[in-house]
GROMACS .gro file of C-alpha atoms in nm:
model
  231
    1MET     CA    1   8.784   2.258   5.591
    2THR     CA    2   8.696   2.019   5.867
    3SER     CA    3   8.672   1.646   5.828
    4TYR     CA    4   8.291   1.652   5.897
    5GLN     CA    5   8.226   1.896   5.619
    6ARG     CA    6   8.438   1.699   5.380
    7ASN     CA    7   8.251   1.376   5.453
    8ARG     CA    8   7.915   1.552   5.405
    9ASP     CA    9   8.016   1.686   5.068
   10GLU     CA   10   8.129   1.340   4.957
   11THR     CA   11   7.790   1.180   5.041
   12LYS     CA   12   7.578   1.425   4.834
   13PRO     CA   13   7.650   1.283   4.487
   14LYS     CA   14   7.615   0.930   4.624
   15ARG     CA   15   7.259   1.004   4.752
   16LYS     CA   16   7.171   1.167   4.419
   17SER     CA   17   7.288   0.858   4.233
   18ASP     CA   18   7.079   0.631   4.456
   19VAL     CA   19   6.765   0.834   4.386
   20GLN     CA   20   6.819   0.809   4.011
   21ILE     CA   21   6.862   0.435   4.038
   22VAL     CA   22   6.536   0.399   4.234
   23ILE     CA   23   6.351   0.613   3.980
   24ALA     CA   24   6.489   0.409   3.693
   25LEU     CA   25   6.392   0.081   3.859
   26PHE     CA   26   6.038   0.212   3.927
   27ALA     CA   27   5.998   0.333   3.568
   28GLY     CA   28   6.120   0.000   3.437
   29SER     CA   29   5.881  -0.192   3.657
   30LEU     CA   30   5.589   0.029   3.550
   31LEU     CA   31   5.676  -0.018   3.182
   32THR     CA   32   5.696  -0.393   3.232
   33LEU     CA   33   5.355  -0.400   3.401
   34LEU     CA   34   5.209  -0.193   3.121
   35ILE     CA   35   5.343  -0.433   2.854
   36VAL     CA   36   5.212  -0.735   3.048
   37PHE     CA   37   4.869  -0.570   3.082
   38ILE     CA   38   4.850  -0.495   2.709
   39LEU     CA   39   4.948  -0.848   2.610
   40PHE     CA   40   4.706  -1.000   2.863
   41GLY     CA   41   4.423  -0.773   2.745
   42ARG     CA   42   4.470  -0.874   2.384
   43SER     CA   43   4.464  -1.242   2.476
   44LEU     CA   44   4.149  -1.187   2.681
   45LEU     CA   45   3.974  -1.009   2.394
   46ARG     CA   46   4.063  -1.288   2.153
   47ALA     CA   47   3.928  -1.548   2.396
   48CYS     CA   48   3.597  -1.362   2.449
   49ALA     CA   49   3.537  -1.271   2.085
   50PRO     CA   50   3.275  -1.489   1.906
   51PRO     CA   51   3.410  -1.727   1.645
   52PRO     CA   52   3.412  -1.583   1.293
   53THR     CA   53   3.115  -1.676   1.078
   54PRO     CA   54   3.228  -1.880   0.779
   55SER     CA   55   3.140  -1.717   0.449
   56LEU     CA   56   2.902  -1.926   0.244
   57ALA     CA   57   2.880  -1.901  -0.131
   58PRO     CA   58   2.527  -1.811  -0.246
   59SER     CA   59   2.337  -2.116  -0.364
   60ARG     CA   60   2.053  -2.126  -0.617
   61THR     CA   61   1.714  -2.211  -0.470
   62ILE     CA   62   1.558  -2.497  -0.662
   63ILE     CA   63   1.180  -2.460  -0.689
   64THR     CA   64   0.985  -2.785  -0.676
   65SER     CA   65   0.667  -2.869  -0.864
   66SER     CA   66   0.460  -2.841  -0.546
   67ALA     CA   67   0.602  -2.495  -0.476
   68VAL     CA   68   0.511  -2.381  -0.827
   69VAL     CA   69   0.155  -2.512  -0.786
   70GLN     CA   70   0.116  -2.330  -0.454
   71GLN     CA   71   0.232  -2.001  -0.605
   72VAL     CA   72   0.014  -2.035  -0.914
   73GLN     CA   73  -0.296  -2.130  -0.713
   74ARG     CA   74  -0.270  -1.800  -0.527
   75LEU     CA   75  -0.391  -1.638  -0.848
   76SER     CA   76  -0.718  -1.825  -0.792
   77ARG     CA   77  -0.938  -1.790  -1.101
   78LEU     CA   78  -0.746  -1.638  -1.388
   79GLU     CA   79  -0.997  -1.434  -1.589
   80THR     CA   80  -0.827  -1.403  -1.926
   81SER     CA   81  -1.098  -1.307  -2.175
   82SER     CA   82  -1.411  -1.094  -2.150
   83TYR     CA   83  -1.680  -1.031  -2.409
   84SER     CA   84  -1.943  -0.760  -2.390
   85VAL     CA   85  -2.227  -0.815  -2.636
   86GLN     CA   86  -2.545  -0.620  -2.704
   87SER     CA   87  -2.858  -0.781  -2.839
   88VAL     CA   88  -3.212  -0.666  -2.914
   89VAL     CA   89  -3.474  -0.913  -2.799
   90SER     CA   90  -3.846  -0.923  -2.867
   91ALA     CA   91  -4.077  -1.148  -2.668
   92GLU     CA   92  -4.453  -1.185  -2.717
   93ARG     CA   93  -4.753  -1.366  -2.569
   94PRO     CA   94  -5.056  -1.405  -2.793
   95GLY     CA   95  -5.387  -1.287  -2.655
   96GLY     CA   96  -5.738  -1.414  -2.686
   97LEU     CA   97  -6.048  -1.258  -2.833
   98LEU     CA   98  -6.005  -0.890  -2.912
   99GLY     CA   99  -5.641  -0.916  -2.805
  100ILE     CA  100  -5.722  -0.957  -2.440
  101GLY     CA  101  -5.410  -1.084  -2.258
  102ARG     CA  102  -5.174  -1.007  -2.543
  103GLN     CA  103  -4.831  -0.867  -2.447
  104LYS     CA  104  -4.516  -0.779  -2.632
  105VAL     CA  105  -4.185  -0.644  -2.504
  106LEU     CA  106  -3.876  -0.514  -2.680
  107ILE     CA  107  -3.556  -0.515  -2.473
  108ILE     CA  108  -3.200  -0.405  -2.547
  109VAL     CA  109  -2.981  -0.651  -2.360
  110GLN     CA  110  -2.614  -0.588  -2.272
  111GLY     CA  111  -2.441  -0.906  -2.155
  112ILE     CA  112  -2.093  -0.984  -2.021
  113VAL     CA  113  -1.921  -1.321  -2.067
  114ILE     CA  114  -1.590  -1.396  -1.890
  115ALA     CA  115  -1.378  -1.701  -1.964
  116GLY     CA  116  -1.062  -1.813  -1.789
  117ILE     CA  117  -0.881  -2.083  -1.595
  118ASP     CA  118  -0.964  -2.216  -1.252
  119LEU     CA  119  -0.609  -2.253  -1.117
  120SER     CA  120  -0.729  -2.438  -0.807
  121LYS     CA  121  -0.758  -2.742  -1.036
  122LEU     CA  122  -0.383  -2.739  -1.110
  123ARG     CA  123  -0.215  -3.049  -0.960
  124PRO     CA  124   0.152  -3.115  -0.872
  125GLU     CA  125   0.173  -3.380  -1.146
  126ASP     CA  126   0.072  -3.111  -1.398
  127VAL     CA  127   0.398  -2.923  -1.335
  128THR     CA  128   0.747  -3.046  -1.421
  129VAL     CA  129   1.058  -2.853  -1.312
  130SER     CA  130   1.402  -2.926  -1.456
  131PRO     CA  131   1.680  -3.033  -1.213
  132ASP     CA  132   1.857  -2.697  -1.246
  133GLY     CA  133   1.535  -2.506  -1.176
  134LYS     CA  134   1.554  -2.306  -1.499
  135GLN     CA  135   1.279  -2.473  -1.702
  136VAL     CA  136   0.918  -2.555  -1.619
  137THR     CA  137   0.653  -2.739  -1.817
  138VAL     CA  138   0.289  -2.686  -1.722
  139LYS     CA  139  -0.030  -2.863  -1.821
  140LEU     CA  140  -0.301  -2.606  -1.755
  141PRO     CA  141  -0.661  -2.695  -1.674
  142GLU     CA  142  -0.906  -2.641  -1.956
  143VAL     CA  143  -1.054  -2.298  -2.005
  144GLU     CA  144  -1.411  -2.256  -1.886
  145ILE     CA  145  -1.679  -1.991  -1.865
  146LEU     CA  146  -1.626  -1.834  -1.525
  147SER     CA  147  -1.921  -1.596  -1.527
  148ARG     CA  148  -2.192  -1.447  -1.746
  149TYR     CA  149  -2.436  -1.180  -1.646
  150LEU     CA  150  -2.646  -0.888  -1.763
  151ASP     CA  151  -2.510  -0.540  -1.741
  152GLU     CA  152  -2.804  -0.392  -1.557
  153GLY     CA  153  -2.693  -0.038  -1.627
  154ALA     CA  154  -2.691  -0.089  -2.003
  155THR     CA  155  -2.990  -0.325  -2.034
  156ARG     CA  156  -3.318  -0.143  -2.075
  157LEU     CA  157  -3.679  -0.206  -2.166
  158TYR     CA  158  -3.741  -0.030  -2.495
  159ASP     CA  159  -4.112  -0.105  -2.543
  160HIS     CA  160  -4.388  -0.294  -2.362
  161GLN     CA  161  -4.725  -0.329  -2.538
  162THR     CA  162  -5.033  -0.483  -2.385
  163GLY     CA  163  -5.371  -0.585  -2.523
  164LEU     CA  164  -5.714  -0.480  -2.412
  165PHE     CA  165  -5.776  -0.504  -2.038
  166THR     CA  166  -5.422  -0.646  -1.984
  167GLN     CA  167  -5.177  -0.542  -1.715
  168PRO     CA  168  -4.801  -0.554  -1.791
  169ASP     CA  169  -4.647  -0.881  -1.677
  170SER     CA  170  -4.287  -0.854  -1.547
  171SER     CA  171  -4.229  -1.226  -1.603
  172LEU     CA  172  -4.230  -1.162  -1.978
  173VAL     CA  173  -3.950  -0.910  -1.930
  174ILE     CA  174  -3.746  -1.167  -1.735
  175GLU     CA  175  -3.806  -1.422  -2.009
  176ALA     CA  176  -3.683  -1.174  -2.270
  177GLU     CA  177  -3.369  -1.102  -2.066
  178GLN     CA  178  -3.291  -1.473  -2.046
  179MET     CA  179  -3.333  -1.504  -2.423
  180GLY     CA  180  -3.103  -1.205  -2.467
  181MET     CA  181  -2.835  -1.355  -2.240
  182SER     CA  182  -2.848  -1.677  -2.438
  183ARG     CA  183  -2.782  -1.477  -2.758
  184VAL     CA  184  -2.495  -1.292  -2.589
  185MET     CA  185  -2.337  -1.624  -2.491
  186GLN     CA  186  -2.379  -1.760  -2.841
  187ALA     CA  187  -2.216  -1.451  -2.990
  188ALA     CA  188  -1.919  -1.485  -2.753
  189CYS     CA  189  -1.873  -1.850  -2.850
  190GLU     CA  190  -1.889  -1.770  -3.219
  191GLY     CA  191  -1.633  -1.496  -3.157
  192GLY     CA  192  -1.384  -1.754  -3.029
  193ILE     CA  193  -1.388  -1.673  -2.659
  194MET     CA  194  -1.262  -2.019  -2.558
  195LYS     CA  195  -0.954  -2.009  -2.783
  196ARG     CA  196  -0.876  -1.652  -2.691
  197ALA     CA  197  -0.902  -1.734  -2.321
  198THR     CA  198  -0.666  -2.031  -2.370
  199ASP     CA  199  -0.402  -1.819  -2.546
  200ASP     CA  200  -0.434  -1.530  -2.303
  201GLY     CA  201  -0.414  -1.766  -2.006
  202GLN     CA  202  -0.086  -1.915  -2.126
  203GLN     CA  203   0.058  -1.571  -2.185
  204ALA     CA  204  -0.041  -1.449  -1.839
  205LEU     CA  205   0.108  -1.758  -1.672
  206ARG     CA  206   0.423  -1.727  -1.881
  207GLU     CA  207   0.483  -1.375  -1.752
  208PHE     CA  208   0.413  -1.485  -1.395
  209LEU     CA  209   0.651  -1.783  -1.407
  210ARG     CA  210   0.921  -1.572  -1.569
  211ALA     CA  211   0.890  -1.327  -1.280
  212VAL     CA  212   0.928  -1.619  -1.037
  213GLY     CA  213   1.264  -1.701  -1.194
  214PHE     CA  214   1.217  -1.956  -1.471
  215GLU     CA  215   1.403  -1.896  -1.797
  216VAL     CA  216   1.226  -2.151  -2.018
  217ILE     CA  217   0.848  -2.195  -1.988
  218GLU     CA  218   0.651  -2.448  -2.189
  219PHE     CA  219   0.285  -2.550  -2.192
  220GLU     CA  220   0.154  -2.888  -2.291
  221ASN     CA  221  -0.099  -2.883  -2.570
  222THR     CA  222  -0.435  -2.836  -2.404
  223PRO     CA  223  -0.745  -2.896  -2.618
  224ILE     CA  224  -0.974  -2.597  -2.656
  225PRO     CA  225  -1.303  -2.702  -2.500
  226PRO     CA  226  -1.636  -2.624  -2.667
  227CYS     CA  227  -1.869  -2.366  -2.527
  228PRO     CA  228  -2.132  -2.485  -2.278
  229GLU     CA  229  -2.429  -2.655  -2.443
  230ASP     CA  230  -2.682  -2.435  -2.267
  231VAL     CA  231  -2.606  -2.131  -2.479
   0.00000   0.00000   0.00000
């Protein structure tokens, strides 16, 4: 074997060892860069992330007197009691000689009377709320007659008699209807419509305020007003 061939064979393992070293150094550098990139990326994400929202314990909403009044007034007029009364009314106009001008009508009147509370009259000083918001005391406005009217579908003219040479007069029918409505109103008052409307109004408001969130609901003693004098 010549000296040239021997030297060539000796350099082969040395070159192979150098290549392995270079590969190892490259792999180590790549791994180091990868670790640095991961650590830098995590730090960047933490810096860009929005700050965590602090958790707040749920707090009880305390309802004020004014807030209660505003909610109650949305109910507007609280119609709590309704009476339907039927009455038979006879109205007559005397005639002259031989019955000329005489008229007589007989009407069956059906009237409706509705009583309730006008909640627009409720004031903030009429409502007291406890500090913990669990109890409310209310002084309701007095009950009043909200409406009264004839049921046109059920009211009918039963009989209309006229004297000699006399034409039927519709004004007598209107007069009889007014008399009938007055009797309907009187019957509703005698039936206790004002007291019933007071009790029903408190019950309706009690259910409403309980739904709003109050646990204890009280009403100040409100006098039961008399029926209107024009009954």
